[in-house]
Every structure is written in structure tokens, then in C-alpha cells.
mmCIF file of C-alpha atoms in Angstrom:
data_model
loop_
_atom_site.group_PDB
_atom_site.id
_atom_site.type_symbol
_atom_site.label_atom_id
_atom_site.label_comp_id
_atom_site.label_asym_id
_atom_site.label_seq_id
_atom_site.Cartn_x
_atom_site.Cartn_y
_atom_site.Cartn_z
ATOM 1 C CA UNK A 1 58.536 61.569 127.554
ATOM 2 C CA UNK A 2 61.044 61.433 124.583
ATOM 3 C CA UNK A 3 63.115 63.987 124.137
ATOM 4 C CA UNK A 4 66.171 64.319 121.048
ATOM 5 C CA UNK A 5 68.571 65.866 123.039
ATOM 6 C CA UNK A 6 72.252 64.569 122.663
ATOM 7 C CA UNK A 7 73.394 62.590 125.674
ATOM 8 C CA UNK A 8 76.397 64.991 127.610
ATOM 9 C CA UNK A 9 79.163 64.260 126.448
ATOM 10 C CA UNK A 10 82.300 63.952 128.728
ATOM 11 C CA UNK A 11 85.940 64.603 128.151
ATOM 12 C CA UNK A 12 88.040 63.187 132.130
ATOM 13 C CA UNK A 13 91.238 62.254 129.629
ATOM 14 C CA UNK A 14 93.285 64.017 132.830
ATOM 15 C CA UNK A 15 91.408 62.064 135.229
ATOM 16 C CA UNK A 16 92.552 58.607 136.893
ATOM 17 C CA UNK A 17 90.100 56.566 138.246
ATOM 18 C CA UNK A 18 90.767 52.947 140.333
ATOM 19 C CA UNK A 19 88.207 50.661 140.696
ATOM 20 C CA UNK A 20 89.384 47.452 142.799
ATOM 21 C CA UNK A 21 86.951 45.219 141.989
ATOM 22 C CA UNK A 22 87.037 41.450 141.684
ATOM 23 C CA UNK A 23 84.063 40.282 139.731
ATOM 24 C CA UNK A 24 84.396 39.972 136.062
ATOM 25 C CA UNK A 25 80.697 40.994 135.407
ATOM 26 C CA UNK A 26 80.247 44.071 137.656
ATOM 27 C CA UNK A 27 84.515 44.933 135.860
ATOM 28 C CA UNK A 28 82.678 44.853 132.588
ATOM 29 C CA UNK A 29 79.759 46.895 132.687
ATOM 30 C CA UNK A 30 82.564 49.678 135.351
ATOM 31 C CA UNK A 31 84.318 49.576 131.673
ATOM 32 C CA UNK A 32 81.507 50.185 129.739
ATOM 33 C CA UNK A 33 79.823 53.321 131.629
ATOM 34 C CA UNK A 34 83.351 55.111 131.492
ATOM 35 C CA UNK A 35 85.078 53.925 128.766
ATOM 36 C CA UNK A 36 83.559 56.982 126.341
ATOM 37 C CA UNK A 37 84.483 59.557 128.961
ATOM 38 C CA UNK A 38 87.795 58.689 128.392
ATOM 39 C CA UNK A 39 89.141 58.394 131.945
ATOM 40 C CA UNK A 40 92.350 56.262 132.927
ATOM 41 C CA UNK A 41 91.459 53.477 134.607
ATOM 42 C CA UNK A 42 93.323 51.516 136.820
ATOM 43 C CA UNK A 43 92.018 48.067 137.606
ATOM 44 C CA UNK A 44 92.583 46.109 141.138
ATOM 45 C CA UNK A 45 91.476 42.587 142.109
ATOM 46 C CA UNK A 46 92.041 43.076 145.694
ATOM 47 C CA UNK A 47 92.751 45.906 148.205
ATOM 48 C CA UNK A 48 96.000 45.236 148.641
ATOM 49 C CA UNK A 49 96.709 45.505 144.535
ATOM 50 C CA UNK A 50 94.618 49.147 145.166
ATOM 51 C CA UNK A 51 96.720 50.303 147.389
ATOM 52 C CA UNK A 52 100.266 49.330 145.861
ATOM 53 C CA UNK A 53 98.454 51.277 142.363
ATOM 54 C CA UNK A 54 97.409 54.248 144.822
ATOM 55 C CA UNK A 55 101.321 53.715 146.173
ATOM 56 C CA UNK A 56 102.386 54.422 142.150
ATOM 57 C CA UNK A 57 100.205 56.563 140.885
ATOM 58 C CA UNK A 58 99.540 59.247 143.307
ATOM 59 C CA UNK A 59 97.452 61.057 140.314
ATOM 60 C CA UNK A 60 94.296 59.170 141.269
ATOM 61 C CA UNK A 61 91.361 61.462 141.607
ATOM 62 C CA UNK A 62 88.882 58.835 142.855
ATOM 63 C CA UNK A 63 88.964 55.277 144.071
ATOM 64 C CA UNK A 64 85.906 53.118 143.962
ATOM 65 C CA UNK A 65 86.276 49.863 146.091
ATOM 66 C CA UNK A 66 84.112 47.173 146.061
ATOM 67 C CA UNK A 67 83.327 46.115 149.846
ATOM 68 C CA UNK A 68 83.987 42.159 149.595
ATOM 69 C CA UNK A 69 87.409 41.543 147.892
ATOM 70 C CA UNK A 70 89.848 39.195 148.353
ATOM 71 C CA UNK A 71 92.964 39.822 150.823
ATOM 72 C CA UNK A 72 92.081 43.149 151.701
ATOM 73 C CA UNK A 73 88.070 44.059 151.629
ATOM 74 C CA UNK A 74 86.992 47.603 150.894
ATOM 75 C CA UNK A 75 86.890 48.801 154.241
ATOM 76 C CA UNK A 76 90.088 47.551 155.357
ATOM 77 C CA UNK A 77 91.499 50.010 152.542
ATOM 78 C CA UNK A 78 89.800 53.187 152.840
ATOM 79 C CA UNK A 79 91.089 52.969 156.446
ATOM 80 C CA UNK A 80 94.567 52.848 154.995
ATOM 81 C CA UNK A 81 93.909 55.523 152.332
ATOM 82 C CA UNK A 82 92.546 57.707 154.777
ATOM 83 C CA UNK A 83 96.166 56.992 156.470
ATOM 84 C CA UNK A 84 98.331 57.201 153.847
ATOM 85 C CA UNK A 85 96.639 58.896 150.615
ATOM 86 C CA UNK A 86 95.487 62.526 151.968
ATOM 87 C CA UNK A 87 95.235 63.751 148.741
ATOM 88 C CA UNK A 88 92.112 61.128 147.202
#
């Protein structure tokens, strides 16, 4: 079915948004889906990168981890935001 309805169109310019994620490709197409909503994005490599951006910008709404990251892997830091970062 084909329809001509406009896609939705989203406006999360007060949102902030980190994504720790340490492959280039999966980065990419992260930036690609969100960049026309406008949301700030803040971009880790590793956990331990997340959590020192979670540490300086405590106006995250949402975190997305990738599992298998370097230094600190995905789980290791949701245990330590669910310590430290009540508010995400």
C-alpha cells in the first residue's frame, strides 16, 4: 500500500541523547535516524567515556549503550547508572 502522507516530523531540540557506541558503521547510521529530529547527541566510545559525559551533563534524557565496548561493556554501566544517575 502507498500512501502520500508526510513522514512525522519531530522537534527533541531540548532533548540529550548518549549513545556509547564504538563501531563507526552502526555511529553512522545512530546519526542519520536522529540527526533531523534535532536531538543533542553525545557520543561515547566506551562505558567509561559514557559515564564521565553522564557525570557532566546530568541533562541526559536517555542513554543507549551498546553491550560490547571497550573498557567498560554496556552492562557494566547501566549497573553504575542505576547507582549513580537516578534521574535517566
Amino acid at each position: 500500500m502507498v500512501t502520500n502522507q508526510k513522514p512525522v516530523q519531530f522537534n527533541w531540540s531540548d532533548k540529550v541523547v548518549l549513545i556509547a557506541e564504538d563501531d563507526s558503521m552502526s555511529r553512522r547510521l545512530l546519526e542519520l535516524y536522529l540527526t533531523p529530529t534535532r536531538v543533542k547527541i553525545l557520543w561515547a566510545t566506551n562505558g567509561a567515556e559514557a559515564l564521565e559525559l553522564l557525570r557532566r551533563n546530568r541533562n541526559t534524557n536517555l542513554a543507549l549503550l551498546d553491550i560490547q565496548m571497550p573498557v567498560m561493556n554496556g552492562f557494566e554501566v547501566v549497573r553504575e547508572i542505576k547507582r549513580n544517575f537516578k534521574y535517566i
